[in-house]
Amino acid sequence: MSIEVTAVRKTFGDFVAVDGVTFAVRDGSLTALLGPSGSGKSTLLRLIAGLEAPDAGRVVIGGADRTDTPARNRDVGFVFQHYAPFKHMTVRDNVGFGLRIRKVPRDRIRARVAELLELVHLEGYADRYPSQLSGGQRQRMALARALAVEPRVLLLDEPFGALDATVRKELRAWLRRLHDEVHVTTIFVTHDQEEAMEVAEQIVVMNEGRIEQIGTPRDVYERPASEFVMGFVGPVTRVGDAAVRPHDLDVRTTPAAGAVEAMIERVVHLGFEVRLELVTGDGLPISAQITRQAAEELELRNGQIVYVRPNRLLRAVA
Amino acid sequence: MGALGYLGLILLGPVGLVFYRTFEHGLAAAWNSVTTPDAQHAFWLTVELVAISVPLNTIFGIAAATAIVRHRFPGRRLFDSLLDLPFAVSPVVVGLAIVLVYGRKGWFGTWLADHGIQVIFSVPGMVLATIFVSLPFVVREVIPVLREIGTEQEEAATTLGASPFTTFRRITLPAIRWGVVYGVVLTTARALGEFGAVSVVSGHVAGQTETLTLHVQDRFEAFDLTGAYAASVVLALLAIATLASMTLLRRRGAPA
Amino acid sequence: MLLPLSAVAVRSMDGGLSGFWQAVSGPEARSALELTFLISLIVVAINALAGTLIAWVLVRDRFRGMGTVNAVIDLPFALPTIVAGLTLLALYGPRSPVRIDVSYARVGVAMALLFVTLPFVVRAVQPVLMELDRDMEDAAVSLGASGRQVFARIVLPNILPAILSGIALAFARAIGEFGSVVLISGNLPFKTEVASVFIFGRIESDNVTAAAAVSVVLLVASLLMLAAIGAAARWGGRHEL
């Protein structure tokens, strides 16, 4: 189902958490709400789920205005940051909870739970309690629990935030594949730009309760709509008055038109890539990233004078 | 709101009324009631019981809590759960138990009588009763704090060359002090207010073995209601002071 | 501590097992014990409900004077029992300003026990409720649960061990209560005489064996309650994350 959020505002006391936000996601899409902590992204997610009531604005899900529908009737699957497992219930009872509330017959609950546990790779864990699961397993259980009631939309609050780095990487790819399988309209909240780019089809960048930009991962990376987005979604360096990604710089040892002269302060080898820390005659720092092969061909060393030129500008800084 | 109404009905109404009854015959009558020789003696005897039992229970409490949290010894869990006995046992049963051991016909009765020591119907018995009923408070407040602070700071002090005693005095004690103080407040309140156990072992001799709580009952049964209410107000004021200090201590981050 | 209590057990057996049985099944002793356990059961049930409700209000609601209410909960812990008894008598006795006279009646005994056992369930449930993961409730709501279903299926199972532990402490306190009951009950045998008052009377009349026998019944009940508290704590912690 599609989701349309129109002019939604939410305050907590004096703090404006969401400040007039409007955006839409189409049916079956996978969207990331990306922003720093305190940007209002989690509140926005809770507003869509009905766990918070907006001060103003509308929330439309699947063409129907749901602004005044209580959370329990919204048919929204929600996965909490710390998964909120029902710790006094087994995995089976956790996953079957929404179905029991809907008075689905026992044997059908059993079958559906088995199906979901297979989907999230937790077959054989049905009789365990959440305390006997690892973080990643709890997360997958929470996902199965949310999917059990066949929600119209799936909302995930920092789904990978509480996991360690390796598990995180695995789950990202897995969530992406799961979405291709289940095809439910999904929005997830994250503060990690790499995560947003890797998983989402569409990214909504938020800051201080407002939307900064909506676009594909490539859009927000290559054509950021604001200084904030530019800096938040990736590294930025400045050459003269132009802002550029460090890997979009040509580095050569001979002068060229439009190139800026700089001295190498440090060469940092990062495996496939080499990072150059440069400084211009005016004492301004420039950071450039080139491939190992390019660095070897140029025979770069500390103290050497090089000429750098942007091959792809981000945006002229006003 | 229903919950709050229940509180008013059960808790606040009665206490307010006792203050009213105390002063209904005027301030002078109330003052005279609490300054009779018997009332004064009861007051000082209560203070004496508190002054003996609270420090003893504090030292015991800290030692027992340290033993339970920091040491492994056989029967530790049993010891831990038995510490709560005074919370669960009727004060009258406690009184009876003390009589059966130290009374004239008790286990140590003959030996004590031969040495001219009277425990029952005198102050030593009342001290024992008070210690018994107020025993667990300090332990129960200190144990969670000790668990919480862990052993790292103590180990750090040891590696820096501190002796066990110095470590305890400079590291452990300051860390648990609010727990100890909170426990002391509770112990004091219980020691001040103990009635059943003390009643059994005291013999109720006005001016000799009568504490404030026993004095309340004595005055009530002598139909001296003003006297009973006046002594109650003294005790109630002490209780309110206890509540106030508990609330303050909780704000200081002592365990709730 | 254990020595005196074992003395009670030993003395209760002065007349052998049959003597013990005679002492506790004598009409007055039996009546006192039955009354004690019955009233304690009723009182504790009421305070389990009221205590859970009060704990809920204190943790989940925000209102003026909440700090004061929170402090006042402990009044029965702080107030000497004899003073509690006298205050209850002043309010609900012959000179009651609200024209309720429950003195010398079983209701009076119940009132006294309600007063002294009020804080136990509140203080047991409050911290558990504070620690309870609110996201669990939100998760249940988003899965379609109503307010009542959230309470019955999510909140209650998680605070039940604490409620039971509070009940056990309150029950242990109620069966042994003396000071607050002694004035308001009038101590009428077969009517308002509870076990602790019965024991006290037998000590005064130098019938120590009878006193010890009834004491042992109370002691055993107390020990069972302590065991129940330990069990409730282990049960409550069994699924901690």
Short mmCIF file of N, CA and C in Angstrom, two decimals, chain C residues 83 90 112 121 133 157 184:
data_model
loop_
_atom_site.label_atom_id
_atom_site.label_comp_id
_atom_site.label_asym_id
_atom_site.label_seq_id
_atom_site.Cartn_x
_atom_site.Cartn_y
_atom_site.Cartn_z
N VAL C 83 0.14 2.89 67.57
CA VAL C 83 -0.39 4.19 67.17
C VAL C 83 -1.37 4.01 66.03
N ALA C 90 -9.79 5.79 66.77
CA ALA C 90 -10.31 7.15 66.84
C ALA C 90 -11.23 7.44 65.67
N ALA C 112 -7.68 -2.77 60.41
CA ALA C 112 -6.33 -2.64 60.94
C ALA C 112 -5.33 -3.35 60.01
N VAL C 121 2.38 -4.71 48.55
CA VAL C 121 2.21 -4.97 47.12
C VAL C 121 2.65 -3.74 46.30
N ASP C 133 9.44 -2.74 29.86
CA ASP C 133 9.72 -2.17 28.55
C ASP C 133 8.42 -1.68 27.91
N PRO C 157 1.32 -10.60 33.12
CA PRO C 157 2.27 -11.70 33.27
C PRO C 157 3.65 -11.24 33.74
N ILE C 184 -8.44 -2.19 68.67
CA ILE C 184 -9.71 -2.07 67.95
C ILE C 184 -10.54 -3.36 68.00
#
